[in-house]
Amino acid sequence: AMAHGAGRCRCCGAEAEERGAAWGLHLRIDRQRLQCLNERTEGSGALVFRAWEQRGDRAQFVESDDDEELLFNIPFTGSVKLKGVLVMGEDDGTHPAEMRLFRNIPHMSFDDTAKEAEQTFSLNKDPLGELEYPTKIARFSNVHHLSMHFPKNFGAETTKIFYIGLKGEWTEAHRHEVTICSYEASANPADHRLPHSSPQTPFIS
C-alpha cells in the first residue's frame, strides 16, 4: 500500500497538495465553539470539517436527528475570505439538496434561519466530493463566523453529510479584537465574585 501511495503522489502530488492547501480553512475553525444543531450524535458535526485529502473517510459523518435539517455555527480564529464550499454525502435521499449561508451571526438557531441568507445553493448529489460551489466573494470577504443551514435533502427522513470543504483565505484577527478578547478574559474574575455581592446589591440583574 505504501508503494502505491508514493507512486500516486509522484504523478499528481503537487496538484493534490495545492488543492488541499486551498481547502485548508478547516484548520482555522475555533473548534471549541463550533456547533451543529440537530446532530444525532453529539460532536459528530465537527468531524466533517477535515483535510481535503481525508474527505473520502466515510467512517466520519454527521446525521440529522429529528428531521432532515442541519445547522452549523462555525466561528473562525480570524477573518476569512470564503471562496467556495464543497458538500459530500451519499448518492441517495439523505444527501442535502439545499445549502444556505449566513455570515457573522453567532449562535444562530433554527428560528433565525427565517432570515434571508447571504447566498443559497441548490445542491447536486456529490458522493465523491467533486462539486465546488463558488460563493459571491464580495459578500464573504470578512467572515468571522459562518452559519450553514441545510433545510432539506432528496427525500429521506434524515440528512447525512460526510465532508464539508471550505475554500478561501484567512487573516489573523485585527488588534482591536485582541483587546476585546483580553478585556473579556480579565473580566472573568469579576464574574465569579458576582454571586457573593448580589445580596447587598439586589438591583444587579
Short mmCIF file of C-alpha atoms in Angstrom, two decimals:
data_model
loop_
_atom_site.label_atom_id
_atom_site.label_comp_id
_atom_site.label_asym_id
_atom_site.label_seq_id
_atom_site.Cartn_x
_atom_site.Cartn_y
_atom_site.Cartn_z
CA ALA A 1 0.00 0.00 0.00
CA MET A 2 2.91 2.31 0.78
CA ALA A 3 4.43 1.95 -2.69
CA HIS A 4 1.08 2.58 -4.30
CA GLY A 5 0.62 5.72 -2.24
CA ALA A 6 4.06 7.03 -3.15
CA GLY A 7 3.52 6.28 -6.83
CA ARG A 8 0.25 8.13 -6.81
CA CYS A 9 1.89 11.13 -5.18
CA ARG A 10 4.60 11.31 -7.83
CA CYS A 11 2.17 11.74 -10.70
CA CYS A 12 -0.19 14.28 -9.16
CA GLY A 13 1.30 15.06 -5.76
CA ALA A 14 1.94 18.76 -6.34
CA GLU A 15 -1.52 19.34 -7.74
CA ALA A 16 -3.17 17.47 -4.88
CA GLU A 17 -1.07 19.35 -2.33
CA GLU A 18 -2.04 22.67 -3.88
CA ARG A 19 -5.70 21.69 -3.95
CA GLY A 20 -5.54 20.53 -0.34
CA ALA A 21 -3.95 23.81 0.77
CA ALA A 22 -6.73 25.78 -0.94
CA TRP A 23 -9.28 23.84 1.11
CA GLY A 24 -7.42 24.46 4.37
CA LEU A 25 -9.94 26.62 6.24
CA HIS A 26 -10.85 23.66 8.49
CA LEU A 27 -7.58 24.50 10.29
CA ARG A 28 -8.92 27.99 11.07
CA ILE A 29 -12.13 26.90 12.78
CA ASP A 30 -12.46 27.59 16.50
CA ARG A 31 -13.48 24.01 17.27
CA GLN A 32 -14.19 24.71 20.95
CA ARG A 33 -17.12 26.88 19.86
CA LEU A 34 -18.23 25.02 16.73
CA GLN A 35 -21.89 23.97 16.95
CA CYS A 36 -24.05 21.63 14.91
CA LEU A 37 -27.76 21.78 15.72
CA ASN A 38 -29.96 18.69 15.29
CA GLU A 39 -26.99 16.30 15.04
CA ARG A 40 -27.92 12.77 16.06
CA THR A 41 -24.57 12.07 17.74
CA GLU A 42 -23.10 14.88 19.82
CA GLY A 43 -19.85 16.19 18.38
CA SER A 44 -20.26 14.45 15.03
CA GLY A 45 -20.85 17.72 13.18
CA ALA A 46 -17.28 18.79 13.86
CA LEU A 47 -15.92 15.64 12.18
CA VAL A 48 -16.99 16.69 8.68
CA PHE A 49 -14.56 19.63 8.69
CA ARG A 50 -11.24 17.95 7.95
CA ALA A 51 -8.40 17.88 5.45
CA TRP A 52 -9.35 17.72 1.77
CA GLU A 53 -7.27 14.55 1.37
CA GLN A 54 -9.38 12.86 4.07
CA ARG A 55 -12.74 13.68 2.52
CA GLY A 56 -13.20 10.06 1.43
CA ASP A 57 -13.16 8.74 5.02
CA ARG A 58 -16.75 7.51 5.23
CA ALA A 59 -16.42 6.46 8.87
CA GLN A 60 -16.74 10.14 9.85
CA PHE A 61 -20.08 11.80 9.15
CA VAL A 62 -22.92 13.72 10.72
CA GLU A 63 -26.55 12.63 10.52
CA SER A 64 -29.54 14.75 11.44
CA ASP A 65 -31.79 13.66 14.28
CA ASP A 66 -35.44 14.79 14.42
CA ASP A 67 -35.90 15.73 10.77
CA GLU A 68 -33.77 16.47 7.73
CA GLU A 69 -32.49 19.90 8.86
CA LEU A 70 -28.93 20.60 9.97
CA LEU A 71 -27.46 23.93 11.08
CA PHE A 72 -23.75 24.57 11.61
CA ASN A 73 -22.38 27.57 13.51
CA ILE A 74 -18.71 27.90 12.56
CA PRO A 75 -16.56 30.51 14.32
CA PHE A 76 -13.13 31.20 12.84
CA THR A 77 -9.93 32.15 14.64
CA GLY A 78 -9.53 35.21 12.43
CA SER A 79 -11.07 36.81 9.35
CA VAL A 80 -11.88 34.59 6.38
CA LYS A 81 -12.49 35.35 2.72
CA LEU A 82 -14.69 32.41 1.73
CA LYS A 83 -14.37 31.48 -1.94
CA GLY A 84 -16.01 28.09 -2.25
CA VAL A 85 -17.82 25.29 -0.47
CA LEU A 86 -17.92 21.55 -1.13
CA VAL A 87 -20.54 19.23 0.37
CA MET A 88 -20.19 15.47 0.15
CA GLY A 89 -22.91 12.98 1.04
CA GLU A 90 -24.38 9.64 0.00
CA ASP A 91 -25.68 9.02 -3.51
CA ASP A 92 -29.21 8.67 -2.13
CA GLY A 93 -32.05 10.59 -0.49
CA THR A 94 -30.00 11.52 2.60
CA HIS A 95 -27.79 13.91 0.59
CA PRO A 96 -28.64 17.57 1.36
CA ALA A 97 -30.49 19.26 -1.52
CA GLU A 98 -30.09 22.88 -0.46
CA MET A 99 -27.48 24.94 1.40
CA ARG A 100 -27.97 28.43 2.82
CA LEU A 101 -25.04 30.51 4.03
CA PHE A 102 -25.16 33.28 6.65
CA ARG A 103 -22.22 35.40 7.77
CA ASN A 104 -21.36 36.88 11.16
CA ILE A 105 -24.49 35.82 13.07
CA PRO A 106 -23.06 33.86 16.04
CA HIS A 107 -25.21 31.26 17.81
CA MET A 108 -27.84 31.03 15.09
CA SER A 109 -30.85 28.89 15.93
CA PHE A 110 -33.38 27.31 13.59
CA ASP A 111 -35.68 30.27 14.33
CA ASP A 112 -33.02 32.59 12.92
CA THR A 113 -32.95 30.72 9.61
CA ALA A 114 -36.15 32.55 8.65
CA LYS A 115 -33.82 35.47 7.79
CA GLU A 116 -32.70 35.89 4.21
CA ALA A 117 -29.45 34.05 3.59
CA GLU A 118 -26.40 35.77 2.10
CA GLN A 119 -26.37 33.05 -0.55
CA THR A 120 -28.45 29.93 -1.26
CA PHE A 121 -27.35 26.95 -3.34
CA SER A 122 -29.26 24.07 -4.88
CA LEU A 123 -27.02 21.06 -4.31
CA ASN A 124 -26.40 18.06 -6.50
CA LYS A 125 -25.63 14.65 -5.07
CA ASP A 126 -21.85 14.50 -4.67
CA PRO A 127 -20.71 11.16 -3.21
CA LEU A 128 -17.08 11.70 -4.31
CA GLY A 129 -16.55 15.29 -3.16
CA GLU A 130 -16.01 16.80 -6.61
CA LEU A 131 -18.51 19.66 -6.89
CA GLU A 132 -17.37 23.10 -5.79
CA TYR A 133 -19.95 25.81 -5.13
CA PRO A 134 -18.36 29.26 -5.60
CA THR A 135 -19.51 31.97 -3.21
CA LYS A 136 -20.16 35.63 -4.02
CA ILE A 137 -16.79 36.67 -2.64
CA ALA A 138 -17.84 40.29 -2.06
CA ARG A 139 -20.40 39.04 0.47
CA PHE A 140 -17.99 36.66 2.17
CA SER A 141 -14.79 38.71 2.28
CA ASN A 142 -14.74 39.45 6.02
CA VAL A 143 -16.25 36.42 7.75
CA HIS A 144 -15.57 35.78 11.44
CA HIS A 145 -18.48 33.42 11.82
CA LEU A 146 -20.19 31.28 9.15
CA SER A 147 -23.55 29.56 9.55
CA MET A 148 -24.55 26.81 7.14
CA HIS A 149 -28.19 25.73 7.02
CA PHE A 150 -29.24 22.57 5.21
CA PRO A 151 -33.05 22.79 5.18
CA LYS A 152 -33.86 19.73 3.06
CA ASN A 153 -32.49 16.65 1.35
CA PHE A 154 -33.51 14.42 -1.57
CA GLY A 155 -36.41 12.77 0.22
CA ALA A 156 -35.02 10.73 3.12
CA GLU A 157 -36.11 11.19 6.74
CA THR A 158 -32.64 12.26 7.84
CA THR A 159 -29.73 14.08 6.21
CA LYS A 160 -26.20 12.71 6.14
CA ILE A 161 -23.03 14.69 5.39
CA PHE A 162 -19.57 13.13 5.18
CA TYR A 163 -17.45 16.14 4.42
CA ILE A 164 -17.73 19.92 4.12
CA GLY A 165 -14.85 21.70 2.45
CA LEU A 166 -14.29 25.43 2.94
CA LYS A 167 -12.02 27.14 0.43
CA GLY A 168 -10.58 30.59 0.93
CA GLU A 169 -8.07 32.83 2.66
CA TRP A 170 -7.55 33.51 6.34
CA THR A 171 -6.03 36.53 8.06
CA GLU A 172 -5.28 36.97 11.73
CA ALA A 173 -7.76 38.83 13.88
CA HIS A 174 -7.17 42.58 13.99
CA ARG A 175 -5.59 44.14 17.03
CA HIS A 176 -8.80 45.70 18.36
CA GLU A 177 -10.39 42.25 18.52
CA VAL A 178 -7.46 41.02 20.54
CA THR A 179 -8.05 43.82 23.04
CA ILE A 180 -11.70 42.86 23.31
CA CYS A 181 -10.68 39.27 23.99
CA SER A 182 -8.17 40.20 26.67
CA TYR A 183 -10.73 42.53 28.24
CA GLU A 184 -13.20 39.67 28.44
CA ALA A 185 -10.56 37.42 29.89
CA SER A 186 -9.66 39.93 32.60
CA ALA A 187 -13.34 40.42 33.40
CA ASN A 188 -13.78 36.78 34.32
CA PRO A 189 -12.66 37.03 37.98
CA ALA A 190 -15.29 39.72 38.49
CA ASP A 191 -17.93 37.36 37.14
CA HIS A 192 -17.02 34.84 39.80
CA ARG A 193 -17.40 37.44 42.55
CA LEU A 194 -20.90 38.42 41.46
CA PRO A 195 -22.78 35.77 43.45
CA HIS A 196 -21.25 36.99 46.74
CA SER A 197 -22.09 40.62 46.08
CA SER A 198 -25.64 40.01 44.87
CA PRO A 199 -27.29 40.01 48.34
CA GLN A 200 -26.03 43.55 49.07
CA THR A 201 -26.92 44.77 45.59
CA PRO A 202 -30.32 43.35 44.74
CA PHE A 203 -30.63 45.62 41.69
CA ILE A 204 -27.95 43.76 39.72
CA SER A 205 -29.90 41.69 37.23
#
